[in-house]
XYZ file of C-alpha atoms in Angstrom:
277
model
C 6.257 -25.049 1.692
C 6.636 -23.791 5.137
C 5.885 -20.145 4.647
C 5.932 -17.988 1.598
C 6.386 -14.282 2.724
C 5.139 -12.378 -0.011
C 6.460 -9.603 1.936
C 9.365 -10.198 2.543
C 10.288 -12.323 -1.092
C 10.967 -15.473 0.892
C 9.868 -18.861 1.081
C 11.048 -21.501 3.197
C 10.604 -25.003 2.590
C 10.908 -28.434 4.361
C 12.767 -30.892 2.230
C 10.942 -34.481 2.171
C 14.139 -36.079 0.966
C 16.376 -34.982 4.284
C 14.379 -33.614 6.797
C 16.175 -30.016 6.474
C 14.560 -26.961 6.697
C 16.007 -23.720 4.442
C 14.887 -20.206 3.675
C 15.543 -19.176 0.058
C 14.706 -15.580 -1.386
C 12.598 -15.264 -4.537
C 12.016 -12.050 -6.783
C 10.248 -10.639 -10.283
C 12.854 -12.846 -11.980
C 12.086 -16.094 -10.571
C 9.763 -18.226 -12.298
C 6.546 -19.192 -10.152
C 5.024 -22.401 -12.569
C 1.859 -25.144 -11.898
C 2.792 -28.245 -12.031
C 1.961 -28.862 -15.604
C 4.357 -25.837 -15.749
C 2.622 -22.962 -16.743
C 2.692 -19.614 -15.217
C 1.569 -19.457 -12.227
C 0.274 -16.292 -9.088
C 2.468 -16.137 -5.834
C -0.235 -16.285 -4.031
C -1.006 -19.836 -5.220
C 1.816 -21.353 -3.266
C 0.706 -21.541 0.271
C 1.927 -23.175 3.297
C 1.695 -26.956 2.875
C 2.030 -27.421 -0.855
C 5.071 -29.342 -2.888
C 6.888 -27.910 -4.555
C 9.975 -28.409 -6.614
C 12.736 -25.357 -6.735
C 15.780 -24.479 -9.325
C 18.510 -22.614 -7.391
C 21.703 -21.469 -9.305
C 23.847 -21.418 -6.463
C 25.904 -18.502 -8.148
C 22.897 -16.031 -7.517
C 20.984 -14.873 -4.299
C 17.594 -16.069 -5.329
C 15.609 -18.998 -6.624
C 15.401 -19.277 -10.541
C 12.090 -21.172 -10.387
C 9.417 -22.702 -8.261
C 7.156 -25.283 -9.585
C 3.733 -27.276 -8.228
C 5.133 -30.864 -7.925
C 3.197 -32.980 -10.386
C 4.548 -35.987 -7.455
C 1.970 -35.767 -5.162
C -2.045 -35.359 -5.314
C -4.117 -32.593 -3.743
C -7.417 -32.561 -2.367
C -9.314 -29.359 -1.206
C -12.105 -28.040 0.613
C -12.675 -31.374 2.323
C -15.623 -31.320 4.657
C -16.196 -35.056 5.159
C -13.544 -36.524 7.137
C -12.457 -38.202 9.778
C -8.896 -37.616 12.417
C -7.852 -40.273 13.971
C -4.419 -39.590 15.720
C -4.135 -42.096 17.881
C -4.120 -44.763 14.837
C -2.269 -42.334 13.017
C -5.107 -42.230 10.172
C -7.295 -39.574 7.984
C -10.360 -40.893 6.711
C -11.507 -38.796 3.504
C -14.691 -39.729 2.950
C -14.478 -43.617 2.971
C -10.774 -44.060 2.194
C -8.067 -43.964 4.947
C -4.572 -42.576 4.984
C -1.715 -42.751 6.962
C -0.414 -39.786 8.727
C 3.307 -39.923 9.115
C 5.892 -38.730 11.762
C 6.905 -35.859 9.211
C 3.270 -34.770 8.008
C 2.876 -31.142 8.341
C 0.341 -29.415 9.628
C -0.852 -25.510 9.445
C -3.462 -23.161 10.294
C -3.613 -20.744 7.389
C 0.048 -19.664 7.552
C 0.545 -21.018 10.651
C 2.160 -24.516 12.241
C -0.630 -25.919 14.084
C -1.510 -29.324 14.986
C -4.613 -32.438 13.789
C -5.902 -32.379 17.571
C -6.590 -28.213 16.601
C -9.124 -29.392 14.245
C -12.816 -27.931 14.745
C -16.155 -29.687 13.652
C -16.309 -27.013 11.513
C -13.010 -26.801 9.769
C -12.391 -27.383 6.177
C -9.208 -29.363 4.904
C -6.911 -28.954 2.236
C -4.685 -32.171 1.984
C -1.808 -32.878 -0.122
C -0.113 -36.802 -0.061
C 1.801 -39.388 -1.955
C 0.207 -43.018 -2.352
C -1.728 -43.310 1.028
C 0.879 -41.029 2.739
C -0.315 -37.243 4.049
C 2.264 -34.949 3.611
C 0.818 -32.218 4.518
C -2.503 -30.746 6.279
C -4.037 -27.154 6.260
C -7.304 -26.182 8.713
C -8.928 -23.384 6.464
C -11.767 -21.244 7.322
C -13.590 -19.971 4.751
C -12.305 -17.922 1.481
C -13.801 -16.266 -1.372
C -12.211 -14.745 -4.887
C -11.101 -11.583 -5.906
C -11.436 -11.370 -9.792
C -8.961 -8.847 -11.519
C -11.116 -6.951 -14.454
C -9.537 -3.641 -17.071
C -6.065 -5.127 -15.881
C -4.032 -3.336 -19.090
C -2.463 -0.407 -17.495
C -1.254 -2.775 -14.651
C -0.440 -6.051 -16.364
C 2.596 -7.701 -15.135
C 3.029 -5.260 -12.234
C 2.412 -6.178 -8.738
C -0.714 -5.983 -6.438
C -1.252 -6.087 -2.956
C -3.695 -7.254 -1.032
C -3.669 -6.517 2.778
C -0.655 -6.983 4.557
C 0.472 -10.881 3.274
C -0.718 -11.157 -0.599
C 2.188 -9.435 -3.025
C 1.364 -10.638 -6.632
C 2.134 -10.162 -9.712
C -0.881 -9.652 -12.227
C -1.038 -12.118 -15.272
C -3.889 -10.333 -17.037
C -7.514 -10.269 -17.299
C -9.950 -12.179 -15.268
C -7.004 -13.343 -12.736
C -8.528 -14.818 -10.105
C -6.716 -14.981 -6.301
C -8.011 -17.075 -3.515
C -7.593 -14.976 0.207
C -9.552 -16.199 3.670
C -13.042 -14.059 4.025
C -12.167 -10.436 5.482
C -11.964 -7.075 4.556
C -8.763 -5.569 2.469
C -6.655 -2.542 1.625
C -6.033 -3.295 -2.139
C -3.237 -1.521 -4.075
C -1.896 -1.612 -7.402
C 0.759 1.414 -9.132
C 2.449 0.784 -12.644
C 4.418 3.351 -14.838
C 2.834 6.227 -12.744
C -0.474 5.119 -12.608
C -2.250 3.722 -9.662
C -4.370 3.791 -6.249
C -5.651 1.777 -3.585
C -9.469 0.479 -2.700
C -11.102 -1.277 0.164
C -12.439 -4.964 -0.443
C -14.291 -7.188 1.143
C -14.490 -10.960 0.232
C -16.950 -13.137 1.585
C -16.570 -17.179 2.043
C -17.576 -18.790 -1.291
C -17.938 -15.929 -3.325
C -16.162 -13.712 -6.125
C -15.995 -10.154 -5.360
C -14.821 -8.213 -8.574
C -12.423 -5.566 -9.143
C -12.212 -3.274 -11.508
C -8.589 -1.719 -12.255
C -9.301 0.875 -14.333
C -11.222 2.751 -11.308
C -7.811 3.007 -9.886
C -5.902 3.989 -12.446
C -6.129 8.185 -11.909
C -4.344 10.939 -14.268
C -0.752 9.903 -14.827
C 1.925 9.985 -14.144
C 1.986 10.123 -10.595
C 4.719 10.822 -8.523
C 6.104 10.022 -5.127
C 9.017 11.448 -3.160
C 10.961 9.079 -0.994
C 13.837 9.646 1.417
C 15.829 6.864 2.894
C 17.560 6.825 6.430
C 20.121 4.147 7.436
C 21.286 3.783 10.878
C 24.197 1.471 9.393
C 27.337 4.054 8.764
C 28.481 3.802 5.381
C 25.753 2.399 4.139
C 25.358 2.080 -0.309
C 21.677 2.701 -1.313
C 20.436 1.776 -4.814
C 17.280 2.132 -6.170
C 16.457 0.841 -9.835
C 20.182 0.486 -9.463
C 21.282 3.986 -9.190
C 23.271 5.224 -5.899
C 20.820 7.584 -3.973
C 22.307 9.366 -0.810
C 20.787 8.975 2.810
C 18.405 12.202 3.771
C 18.041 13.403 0.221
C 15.078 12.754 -1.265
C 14.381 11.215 -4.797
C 11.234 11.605 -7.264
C 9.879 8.082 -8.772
C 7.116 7.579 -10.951
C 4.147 4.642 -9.054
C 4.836 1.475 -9.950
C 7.404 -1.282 -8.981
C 10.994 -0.120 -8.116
C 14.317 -2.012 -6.892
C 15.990 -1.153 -3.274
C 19.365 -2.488 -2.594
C 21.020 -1.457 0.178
C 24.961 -2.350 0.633
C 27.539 -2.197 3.634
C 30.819 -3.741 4.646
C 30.380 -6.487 7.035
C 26.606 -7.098 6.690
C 24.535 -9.246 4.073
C 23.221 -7.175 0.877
C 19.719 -6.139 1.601
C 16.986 -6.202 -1.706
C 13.286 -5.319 -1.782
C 10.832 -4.571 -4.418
C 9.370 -1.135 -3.567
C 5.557 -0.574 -4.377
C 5.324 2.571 -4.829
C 1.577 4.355 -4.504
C 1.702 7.521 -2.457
C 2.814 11.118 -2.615
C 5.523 10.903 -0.441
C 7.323 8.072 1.401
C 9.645 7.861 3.770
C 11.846 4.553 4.555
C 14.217 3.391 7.377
């Protein structure tokens, strides 16, 4: 993986077999699995990892991503060794070669080995004795998802990068250290917090503070600059200017026009009124 924009339901990936890089779009029907294939949290494929990917190249978007069960990961390494003029990584007292097409980020970032602080920690995926793939971390911490009912299977989102779906109670999601707008809305219920996560700790969050008296409701008008323009949301034909009343929670936009690539975005919706160009 490249870059997963969570945002933006995109990922784009290197592939190891022919050097190409490709953007593919994902969405609430694509399945996100670990490697022993089992449901897995967006927010668990970050830039770096391997990943293997279904596309049915009759549809728009990916049908599944999956952890590679190929390769071997090692994280928060602290004792190690960069060697880039021999090409080699020392983890702890075993060596491995760093190849021509090893990959290396910051976070979400490309970055590069000679970037590396004293201070850094390393997350390290390879093959054999081969690194694939390097990412310089600062610290994280854990936010713990607690009372999840009214919200399970809906999405959450966390600052301006994590867009997950929630799996249930007690689901855990790794971000860097920092403070955080959090948001979650579901079949008119919902509300927003601030968080702050702290390196190598949990910070908990109760959902059921932000669920509120439902159902809420939120009136959106859309603008297009493109003439002619379709708009659907939840796959009903809403006019330009005019506003519509949804209930919070996750919607479908589609927008449509001759001559220009079909548009789709999942709407979060968790405010009073909205208004989108």
């Amino acid at each position: 993986i490249q870059n997963m924009n969570m945002a933006e339901e995109s990922i784009t990936l290197y592939n190891l077999s022919n050097n190409e890089t490709l953007q593919y779009r994902y969405g609430l029907m694509t399945q996100f699995l670990d490697a022993k294939g089992k449901t897995s949290s967006w927010s668990n494929f970050t830039s770096g990892r391997v990943v293997k990917i279904g596309n049915d190249q009759t549809k728009t978007i990916l049908s599944k991503v999956q952890l590679s069960d190929k390769v071997w990961e090692q994280t928060e390494i602290k004792n190690y060794k960069v060697n880039t003029e021999d090409e080699m990584l020392t983890i702890g007292q075993t060596k491995y070669h760093l190849l021509d097409s090893t990959k290396v980020f910051s976070g979400d970032n490309p970055s590069d080995l000679t970037l590396v602080g004293a201070n850094d920690i390393l997350t390290v995926v390879g093959q054999e004795k081969n690194i694939l793939s390097v990412n310089i971390t600062t610290g994280h911490g854990t936010i713990e998802l607690m009372n999840t009912s009214k919200f399970d299977n809906s999405m959450i989102e966390i600052g301006t990068k994590v867009i997950t779906n929630i799996s249930g109670e007690g689901m855990k999601i790794e971000v860097a250290e920092g403070n955080y707008r959090l948001t979650v809305a579901n079949n008119g219920y919902g509300g927003s917090m601030d968080v702050t996560v702290n390196r190598d700790q949990t910070t908990v969050v109760d959902l059921s503070q932000l669920e509120g008296e439902g159902p809420k409701k939120c009136t959106i008008t859309f603008t297009s600059t493109v003439e002619n323009a379709k708009i659907y949301l939840d796959n009903q034909e809403v006019n330009a200017g005019e506003s519509v009343t949804v209930n919070y929670g996750r919607h479908s936009l589609k927008v449509v026009a001759d001559g220009y690539d079909t548009w789709n975005k999942t709407l979060i919706v968790n405010s009073e009124s909205a208004e989108i160009l």
